[in-house]
Each structure stands twice: as C-alpha cells, then as structure tokens.
Short mmCIF file of C-alpha atoms and ligand atoms in Angstrom, two decimals:
data_model
loop_
_atom_site.label_atom_id
_atom_site.label_comp_id
_atom_site.label_asym_id
_atom_site.label_seq_id
_atom_site.Cartn_x
_atom_site.Cartn_y
_atom_site.Cartn_z
CA ASP Q 29 0.00 0.00 0.00
CA GLY Q 30 1.08 3.61 -0.52
CA TRP Q 31 2.51 5.23 -3.62
CA ASN Q 32 5.58 4.10 -5.45
CA ILE Q 33 7.79 7.13 -5.51
CA ALA Q 34 10.93 8.20 -7.36
CA LEU Q 35 13.21 10.86 -5.92
CA LEU Q 36 15.44 12.41 -8.56
CA GLY Q 37 18.36 14.16 -6.85
CA ALA Q 38 18.31 11.80 -3.86
CA THR Q 39 22.02 12.26 -3.16
CA GLY Q 40 21.80 16.06 -3.09
CA ALA Q 41 21.16 18.31 -0.11
CA VAL Q 42 17.45 18.80 -0.82
CA GLY Q 43 17.02 15.13 -1.75
CA GLU Q 44 18.45 14.00 1.57
CA ALA Q 45 16.20 16.37 3.52
CA LEU Q 46 13.22 15.22 1.47
CA LEU Q 47 13.87 11.57 2.32
CA ASP Q 48 13.93 12.49 6.02
CA LEU Q 49 10.68 14.42 5.78
CA LEU Q 50 8.87 11.63 3.92
CA SER Q 51 9.58 9.28 6.76
CA GLU Q 52 9.09 11.83 9.58
CA ARG Q 53 5.70 12.82 8.18
CA GLN Q 54 4.74 9.21 7.47
CA PHE Q 55 4.07 9.93 3.84
CA PRO Q 56 2.27 6.91 2.33
CA VAL Q 57 5.23 5.45 0.46
CA GLY Q 58 4.97 1.99 -1.09
CA GLU Q 59 8.36 1.56 -2.69
CA ILE Q 60 10.96 4.33 -2.91
CA PHE Q 61 13.38 4.69 -5.83
CA PRO Q 62 16.25 7.10 -5.10
CA LEU Q 63 17.66 8.38 -8.40
CA ALA Q 64 20.73 10.40 -9.33
CA SER Q 65 23.23 10.52 -12.16
CA GLU Q 66 25.45 7.59 -13.03
CA ARG Q 67 28.09 9.22 -10.79
CA SER Q 68 26.30 8.09 -7.65
CA ALA Q 69 24.36 5.08 -8.92
CA GLY Q 70 25.07 2.11 -6.67
CA GLN Q 71 25.40 4.17 -3.48
CA THR Q 72 23.02 3.34 -0.67
CA LEU Q 73 20.96 5.79 1.38
CA ARG Q 74 18.99 5.32 4.59
CA TYR Q 75 15.24 5.52 4.34
CA ASN Q 76 12.95 4.59 7.22
CA GLY Q 77 15.71 2.65 8.93
CA LYS Q 78 16.41 0.57 5.82
CA SER Q 79 18.98 1.02 3.10
CA ALA Q 80 17.86 2.02 -0.38
CA LEU Q 81 19.97 1.69 -3.50
CA VAL Q 82 20.52 4.76 -5.70
CA HIS Q 83 19.70 4.14 -9.39
CA ASP Q 84 20.92 5.95 -12.48
CA ALA Q 85 18.01 8.09 -13.68
CA ALA Q 86 19.00 7.46 -17.30
CA GLU Q 87 18.10 3.80 -16.92
CA PHE Q 88 14.96 4.19 -14.87
CA ASP Q 89 11.56 2.92 -16.01
CA TRP Q 90 9.21 5.71 -14.90
CA SER Q 91 6.11 3.57 -15.35
CA GLN Q 92 7.02 1.80 -12.08
CA VAL Q 93 6.09 4.86 -10.02
CA GLN Q 94 2.98 7.02 -9.63
CA LEU Q 95 4.79 10.05 -8.26
CA ALA Q 96 8.25 11.56 -8.64
CA PHE Q 97 9.96 14.39 -6.79
CA PHE Q 98 12.44 16.24 -9.03
CA VAL Q 99 15.04 18.06 -6.92
CA ALA Q 100 18.10 17.62 -9.15
CA GLY Q 101 18.12 21.00 -10.88
CA VAL Q 102 17.15 22.34 -14.28
CA GLU Q 103 19.34 20.15 -16.42
CA ALA Q 104 18.02 16.90 -14.95
CA SER Q 105 14.42 18.13 -15.12
CA ALA Q 106 14.87 19.05 -18.79
CA LYS Q 107 16.15 15.56 -19.42
CA TYR Q 108 13.56 13.48 -17.59
CA ALA Q 109 10.39 15.36 -16.55
CA GLU Q 110 8.41 15.05 -19.78
CA GLU Q 111 9.41 11.43 -20.27
CA ALA Q 112 8.28 10.56 -16.74
CA ALA Q 113 5.04 12.53 -17.13
CA ASN Q 114 4.29 10.85 -20.45
CA GLN Q 115 4.65 7.48 -18.80
CA GLY Q 116 1.91 8.35 -16.35
CA CYS Q 117 4.09 9.44 -13.45
CA LEU Q 118 3.07 12.69 -11.79
CA VAL Q 119 6.12 14.93 -11.54
CA ILE Q 120 6.49 17.37 -8.65
CA ASP Q 121 9.24 19.58 -10.02
CA SER Q 122 11.26 21.94 -7.83
CA SER Q 123 13.76 22.99 -10.50
CA GLY Q 124 11.87 26.05 -11.70
CA LEU Q 125 12.05 24.82 -15.29
CA PHE Q 126 8.26 24.68 -15.72
CA ALA Q 127 7.30 27.36 -13.20
CA MET Q 128 6.17 29.96 -15.71
CA GLU Q 129 4.55 27.63 -18.26
CA PRO Q 130 0.91 28.69 -18.36
CA ASP Q 131 -0.53 25.17 -18.29
CA VAL Q 132 1.64 24.01 -15.37
CA PRO Q 133 0.31 24.86 -11.91
CA LEU Q 134 2.82 26.79 -9.76
CA VAL Q 135 2.28 25.98 -6.12
CA VAL Q 136 3.12 27.35 -2.71
CA PRO Q 137 1.33 24.62 -0.76
CA GLY Q 138 0.12 26.78 2.14
CA VAL Q 139 -1.01 29.55 -0.19
CA ASN Q 140 -2.62 28.33 -3.43
CA PRO Q 141 -3.10 24.54 -3.21
CA ASP Q 142 -6.33 24.90 -5.24
CA VAL Q 143 -4.31 25.20 -8.50
CA LEU Q 144 -3.30 21.57 -7.98
CA SER Q 145 -6.65 20.65 -9.50
CA HIS Q 146 -4.96 21.27 -12.88
CA TYR Q 147 -2.23 18.71 -12.30
CA ARG Q 148 -3.44 16.52 -15.15
CA ASN Q 149 -2.74 19.21 -17.80
CA ARG Q 150 0.82 18.03 -18.24
CA ASN Q 151 1.24 15.60 -15.32
CA ILE Q 152 3.73 18.16 -14.03
CA VAL Q 153 3.31 20.40 -11.00
CA ALA Q 154 5.88 23.14 -10.32
CA VAL Q 155 6.78 23.98 -6.74
CA ALA Q 156 7.65 27.67 -6.33
CA ASP Q 157 11.25 28.45 -5.49
CA SER Q 158 12.43 28.84 -1.93
CA LEU Q 159 12.35 32.67 -1.90
CA THR Q 160 8.81 32.75 -3.28
CA CYS Q 161 7.60 30.14 -0.79
CA GLN Q 162 9.21 31.95 2.14
CA LEU Q 163 7.73 35.31 1.16
CA LEU Q 164 4.21 34.19 0.30
CA THR Q 165 3.88 31.85 3.29
CA ALA Q 166 4.86 34.74 5.57
CA ILE Q 167 2.54 37.36 4.12
CA LYS Q 168 -0.53 35.18 3.54
CA PRO Q 169 -2.11 35.70 6.99
CA LEU Q 170 -1.47 39.45 6.70
CA THR Q 171 -2.87 39.89 3.20
CA GLU Q 172 -5.95 37.90 4.22
CA LEU Q 173 -6.48 40.57 6.88
CA ALA Q 174 -5.68 43.73 4.98
CA GLY Q 175 -5.29 42.90 1.29
CA LEU Q 176 -2.16 43.64 -0.69
CA SER Q 177 -1.32 46.69 -2.74
CA ARG Q 178 2.47 46.73 -2.78
CA LEU Q 179 5.50 44.70 -1.70
CA HIS Q 180 9.20 45.45 -1.21
CA VAL Q 181 11.54 42.59 -0.46
CA THR Q 182 15.27 42.41 0.15
CA SER Q 183 16.48 38.83 0.19
CA LEU Q 184 19.79 37.83 1.76
CA LEU Q 185 20.71 34.58 0.07
CA SER Q 186 22.47 31.63 1.58
CA VAL Q 187 25.18 29.87 -0.41
CA SER Q 188 23.66 26.39 -0.15
CA ALA Q 189 21.03 27.45 -2.68
CA LEU Q 190 23.87 27.47 -5.23
CA GLY Q 191 24.90 23.90 -4.44
CA LYS Q 192 27.64 22.07 -2.66
CA ALA Q 193 30.50 23.74 -4.56
CA ALA Q 194 29.40 27.14 -3.27
CA VAL Q 195 29.22 25.87 0.31
CA ASP Q 196 32.75 24.48 0.03
CA ASP Q 197 33.94 27.71 -1.54
CA LEU Q 198 32.68 29.89 1.32
CA ALA Q 199 34.11 27.49 3.91
CA GLY Q 200 37.48 27.45 2.13
CA GLN Q 201 37.59 31.23 1.71
CA SER Q 202 36.76 31.80 5.38
CA ALA Q 203 39.43 29.37 6.57
CA ARG Q 204 42.09 30.84 4.29
CA LEU Q 205 41.36 34.40 5.28
CA LEU Q 206 41.41 33.58 8.99
CA ASN Q 207 44.85 32.09 8.41
CA GLY Q 208 46.09 35.20 6.66
CA ILE Q 209 46.03 33.64 3.18
CA PRO Q 210 44.25 35.62 0.43
CA ALA Q 211 40.93 34.20 -0.82
CA GLU Q 212 41.06 32.52 -4.21
CA GLU Q 213 38.48 33.14 -6.87
CA GLY Q 214 36.00 30.25 -7.06
CA VAL Q 215 32.25 30.15 -7.56
CA PHE Q 216 31.98 33.83 -6.64
CA ARG Q 217 33.47 36.69 -8.60
CA LYS Q 218 34.62 38.52 -5.50
CA GLN Q 219 35.38 37.50 -1.94
CA LEU Q 220 32.16 36.42 -0.23
CA ALA Q 221 33.56 35.51 3.20
CA PHE Q 222 33.02 38.44 5.64
CA ASN Q 223 31.41 40.33 2.77
CA LEU Q 224 28.15 40.85 0.83
CA LEU Q 225 27.74 40.59 -2.93
CA PRO Q 226 24.95 42.51 -4.65
CA LEU Q 227 25.40 41.10 -8.14
CA LEU Q 228 26.64 37.73 -9.24
CA SER Q 229 26.90 36.16 -12.65
CA ASP Q 230 24.01 36.60 -15.06
CA ASP Q 231 22.98 32.98 -15.20
CA GLU Q 232 22.70 32.18 -11.49
CA GLY Q 233 23.04 35.67 -10.09
CA SER Q 234 20.81 38.00 -8.17
CA VAL Q 235 19.22 39.57 -11.25
CA LEU Q 236 17.93 36.17 -12.29
CA GLN Q 237 16.76 35.46 -8.74
CA GLU Q 238 15.05 38.84 -8.52
CA ARG Q 239 13.14 38.31 -11.77
CA ARG Q 240 12.20 34.78 -10.81
CA LEU Q 241 10.79 35.97 -7.50
CA VAL Q 242 8.73 38.75 -9.13
CA ASP Q 243 7.38 36.45 -11.86
CA GLN Q 244 6.53 33.61 -9.50
CA VAL Q 245 4.86 35.82 -6.89
CA ARG Q 246 2.66 37.40 -9.55
CA LYS Q 247 1.70 34.00 -10.95
CA VAL Q 248 0.88 32.50 -7.55
CA VAL Q 249 -1.23 35.45 -6.38
CA GLN Q 250 -2.74 35.72 -9.88
CA ASP Q 251 -1.99 39.41 -10.23
CA GLU Q 252 0.25 40.10 -13.22
CA GLY Q 253 0.59 43.76 -12.38
CA LEU Q 254 1.30 43.47 -8.66
CA PRO Q 255 3.76 46.24 -7.69
CA ILE Q 256 6.62 44.30 -6.18
CA SER Q 257 10.18 45.50 -5.84
CA VAL Q 258 12.88 42.97 -5.10
CA SER Q 259 16.59 42.99 -4.47
CA CYS Q 260 18.76 39.98 -3.75
CA VAL Q 261 22.12 40.09 -2.01
CA GLN Q 262 24.40 37.07 -1.69
CA SER Q 263 25.36 36.73 1.96
CA PRO Q 264 28.11 34.65 3.57
CA VAL Q 265 25.62 32.33 5.26
CA PHE Q 266 25.63 28.57 4.70
CA TYR Q 267 21.98 27.66 5.29
CA GLY Q 268 18.89 29.83 5.36
CA HIS Q 269 17.62 32.79 3.38
CA ALA Q 270 16.62 35.95 5.23
CA GLN Q 271 14.08 38.43 3.90
CA VAL Q 272 13.39 42.02 4.87
CA VAL Q 273 9.79 42.61 3.83
CA HIS Q 274 7.78 45.81 3.56
CA LEU Q 275 4.13 45.23 2.86
CA GLU Q 276 1.41 47.72 2.08
CA GLY Q 277 -2.14 46.46 2.44
CA LEU Q 278 -5.29 47.86 0.91
CA ARG Q 279 -5.79 49.38 4.34
CA PRO Q 280 -3.22 50.29 7.00
CA LEU Q 281 -2.19 47.35 9.15
CA SER Q 282 -0.75 47.98 12.60
CA ALA Q 283 2.10 45.89 13.94
CA GLU Q 284 -0.11 44.91 16.92
CA GLU Q 285 -2.86 43.59 14.68
CA ALA Q 286 -0.32 41.77 12.51
CA ARG Q 287 1.31 40.21 15.58
CA ALA Q 288 -2.03 39.03 16.95
CA GLU Q 289 -2.80 37.40 13.60
CA LEU Q 290 0.59 35.72 13.14
CA GLU Q 291 0.45 34.33 16.69
CA GLN Q 292 -2.52 32.20 15.58
CA ILE Q 293 -0.60 30.52 12.76
CA ALA Q 294 0.78 27.19 13.94
CA ASP Q 295 3.29 26.87 11.08
CA ILE Q 296 4.97 30.22 11.71
CA ASN Q 297 7.40 30.78 14.61
CA LEU Q 298 6.94 34.37 15.71
CA SER Q 299 9.72 35.80 17.88
CA GLU Q 300 8.96 37.70 21.07
CA GLU Q 301 8.98 41.46 20.65
CA ASP Q 302 12.41 41.82 22.26
CA ASP Q 303 13.92 38.95 20.25
CA PHE Q 304 14.57 38.09 16.60
CA PRO Q 305 15.20 34.91 14.59
CA THR Q 306 18.42 34.35 12.61
CA GLN Q 307 19.53 31.91 9.94
CA VAL Q 308 21.93 30.10 12.26
CA SER Q 309 19.82 30.01 15.44
CA ASP Q 310 16.39 29.44 13.91
CA ALA Q 311 16.42 28.49 10.24
CA SER Q 312 19.36 26.16 9.74
CA GLY Q 313 18.27 22.52 9.94
CA ASN Q 314 14.58 23.31 10.49
CA ALA Q 315 11.67 22.78 8.16
CA SER Q 316 9.88 25.87 9.44
CA LEU Q 317 9.53 29.60 8.90
CA SER Q 318 10.47 32.17 11.55
CA ILE Q 319 9.38 35.80 11.64
CA GLY Q 320 10.40 38.68 13.86
CA CYS Q 321 10.98 42.44 14.06
CA LEU Q 322 7.37 43.13 13.16
CA ARG Q 323 6.82 46.90 13.16
CA ASN Q 324 5.34 49.76 11.24
CA ASP Q 325 7.99 51.45 9.12
CA TYR Q 326 9.27 54.56 10.90
CA GLY Q 327 9.48 56.76 7.80
CA ILE Q 328 6.45 55.39 5.94
CA PRO Q 329 4.09 54.13 8.67
CA GLU Q 330 1.54 52.67 6.19
CA LEU Q 331 4.13 50.01 5.48
CA LEU Q 332 4.32 46.99 7.75
CA GLN Q 333 7.85 45.77 8.08
CA PHE Q 334 9.24 42.41 9.19
CA TRP Q 335 12.18 40.00 8.98
CA SER Q 336 11.89 36.32 8.14
CA VAL Q 337 14.32 33.40 7.99
CA ALA Q 338 13.88 29.89 6.63
CA ASP Q 339 16.23 27.08 5.65
CA ASN Q 340 16.32 27.02 1.85
CA VAL Q 341 17.11 23.30 1.89
CA ARG Q 342 14.74 21.91 4.51
CA PHE Q 343 11.88 24.45 4.33
CA GLY Q 344 12.12 25.99 0.87
CA GLY Q 345 13.32 22.85 -0.89
CA ALA Q 346 12.15 19.72 0.89
CA LEU Q 347 9.10 20.73 2.94
CA MET Q 348 7.42 22.67 0.14
CA ALA Q 349 7.73 19.68 -2.23
CA VAL Q 350 6.43 17.20 0.36
CA GLU Q 351 3.50 19.43 1.37
CA THR Q 352 2.60 19.84 -2.30
CA ALA Q 353 2.45 16.07 -2.67
CA GLU Q 354 0.43 15.71 0.54
CA LYS Q 355 -2.16 18.24 -0.59
CA LEU Q 356 -2.38 16.67 -3.99
CA ILE Q 357 -2.96 13.20 -2.63
CA GLN Q 358 -5.50 14.36 -0.03
CA GLU Q 359 -7.58 16.60 -2.25
CA TYR Q 360 -7.16 15.97 -5.90
CA TRP Q 361 -5.80 12.57 -6.76
CA TYR Q 362 -8.22 10.37 -8.65
P1 A2P U 428 24.72 13.04 -8.39
O1 A2P U 428 25.00 12.73 -6.95
O2 A2P U 428 24.75 11.80 -9.21
O3 A2P U 428 25.53 14.16 -8.95
P2 A2P U 428 23.18 19.26 -5.06
O4 A2P U 428 22.38 20.38 -5.64
O5 A2P U 428 23.10 19.17 -3.57
O6 A2P U 428 24.58 19.21 -5.58
O7 A2P U 428 22.46 17.88 -5.58
C1 A2P U 428 22.10 17.67 -6.91
C2 A2P U 428 21.39 16.31 -7.01
O8 A2P U 428 20.87 16.15 -8.32
C3 A2P U 428 22.31 15.14 -6.81
O9 A2P U 428 21.57 14.05 -6.29
C4 A2P U 428 22.76 14.83 -8.24
O10 A2P U 428 23.16 13.50 -8.43
C5 A2P U 428 21.47 15.05 -8.97
N1 A2P U 428 21.69 15.39 -10.38
C6 A2P U 428 22.25 16.52 -10.89
N2 A2P U 428 22.27 16.49 -12.23
C7 A2P U 428 21.72 15.30 -12.59
C8 A2P U 428 21.45 14.66 -13.85
N3 A2P U 428 21.75 15.24 -15.01
N4 A2P U 428 20.88 13.44 -13.82
C9 A2P U 428 20.55 12.85 -12.67
N5 A2P U 428 20.77 13.40 -11.45
C10 A2P U 428 21.34 14.61 -11.40
#
C-alpha cells in the first residue's frame, strides 16, 4: 500500500532532507526509488531505517512509479520530466524549469493549493522556489487581513542554494582568510567571506533570482501587475535565506494587529517582541519559517515591516515539495 515514488536528486542536499521528511511525516510510500546521475548510482541511502539503493536516472523505467519528486536542478528536469510525465508518473518539479509555463500549476502549498486541480494538464506540477515560498507563506495571513497593494523585499541569500561547490567555496575562503592567506576566486566573482555581494553572474546571479521571484509571486497570487520590488544580495551564510519585507495592504495594518494574527498561525514561529530569529539560530536545519521584528515602518508608517528566515534546503526545498504532494494526494488525486 502507498505510492511508489521516485526521488530524482536523492544524493543532493534537498534530496536528503526530502527523504527524512517523507519518513518523519509518514508519507504513504509503497516503494521508494532514489535516483541520481550515473556518478552516484550504486550508493546506498537510509530511508525509514532501511537502506535504499541509488539508481541511475537514465536507466529508470518511470512507469514503475505514480509520483516523482524532481530536486536535481534544471538540467536533470529538462532531461527526464516530460518522459516521466508521459509514462503516467506525476512529476512534482522543484527545479523552476516549468514554473512559468501557463498550463503548469505553480504551487506554494500553504497559499494556493487549489491550483493543484490542474495537475493533469501536463502531469507536471511546479513547486515555487524557496524565496517565493518563504515570502508568500509569511505574508498570507497578513494579506488575508488587509489585502495587498504593494510589496518590497530584500532577500539575503544563503550559499547552499547554489549547491555544494558554493558551500565548500565559502568554507574554504573563510578558513584561508582567517589564516592570513588571500581568498582565491572560485564560484563567486569577489570575496564572499566576511562580505556581501549585490550582483553575481548573469545565469545564477541576483538579477535572475530577482526576476524569478517577481514572476513567480505574480503568478501564484494571480496578479500580473502586482507592484513588487525585489533585491537579492548574496550573503556569507551557509543555510537559510533571510528576507526584509515591507508590505502595504489595501488598508493600513498595525504591527499589533499583525502580531495578533501571526500568533494564531501554527506553522509560523513568531519571535517575542524583544527577540529576533536568525539563519543560524532558527532556520538552519529546520523545516519551518520564523518571523520577527514586526513593526510599522518609521518613515512610511503605512508600510508593515518584518524579517523572516527559513532554511532554503529543509523548508524551501524539501518541505514545500512534500507538502505539495500531501495536498495533492488528499484533495485531488483520482
Ligand atoms: P549526483 O550525486 O549523481 O551528482 P546538489 O544540488 O546538492 O549538488 O544535488 C544535486 C542532485 O541532483 C544530486 O543528487 C545529483 O546527483 C542530482 N543530479 C544533478 N544532475 C543530474 C542529472 N543530469 N541526472 C541525474 N541526477 C542529477
């Protein structure tokens, strides 16, 4: 009993976290098929106290599974998603490759699960990226109260979102600099350790991230003209994105009212008024969202301002994909 499930990207950071969550949340798994490239085929992973063999995705028969999580990045999704979908497997894709395709539902599971009803269009469902999920999950209770007329977001990005090489690069740079050795150029164009970088390369840099966030937010809230201003800054943090959010409702929203509302939301950790959450103390390693520093902007009091942190791997990557699958199975699967 349960669903036969493939996990493409099982040996990656998000894949590992996803395996943990499936077993922690007692997801109804029949058989699990961890998939990766031929590089790691033959490795074994732990799932539910048992070992599971990693298969090469290139040799996998997708008709053996009803559901597949794709957390291996754009290139792997481009290679396998349509093939899997055509063989009757429902693909829950976190790569972003299909996010803006009009006939593919783009989901933030706590925000717009109703679009999952269109999953049969292509047999592909796109999970919104970690920045979009973090932002929209945080503002949902507030916009339900006061509506939404305008958003400003500054995102401070963790390096793990860029993969393992970026994590190693930051660790190496930090160690070298602390030992008085100059940082070498690696994944980042300039020194990231003890520094902040406003603009990275064009293909995986902040401009791309900024546009992706704007496009995805507008698609999820179904408002193509939503005024939203975004900037992304690469920060020297290993795990967890932080966001500074300024929100303007259709009516003014006081910090007290916002606090009272957010206190009711079980899935959001709201810091005490004299405290604040950080990536290291609150986000890293947790599949949850933390908010603090809720206040009305001093210079423009109509704006409500807050700070949020969430682990891009466990919350933004793994939890959002698993919750999408849970909602789909509960409400829409037939
Ligand atoms: P592999 O271990 O074989 O490289 P991360 O982002 O943490 O580096 O993880 C990426 C994950 O996606 C890994 O499991 C990696 O497998 C997998 N992956 C990346 N590209 C491909 C591909 N073209 N085909 C199959 N799996 C891929």
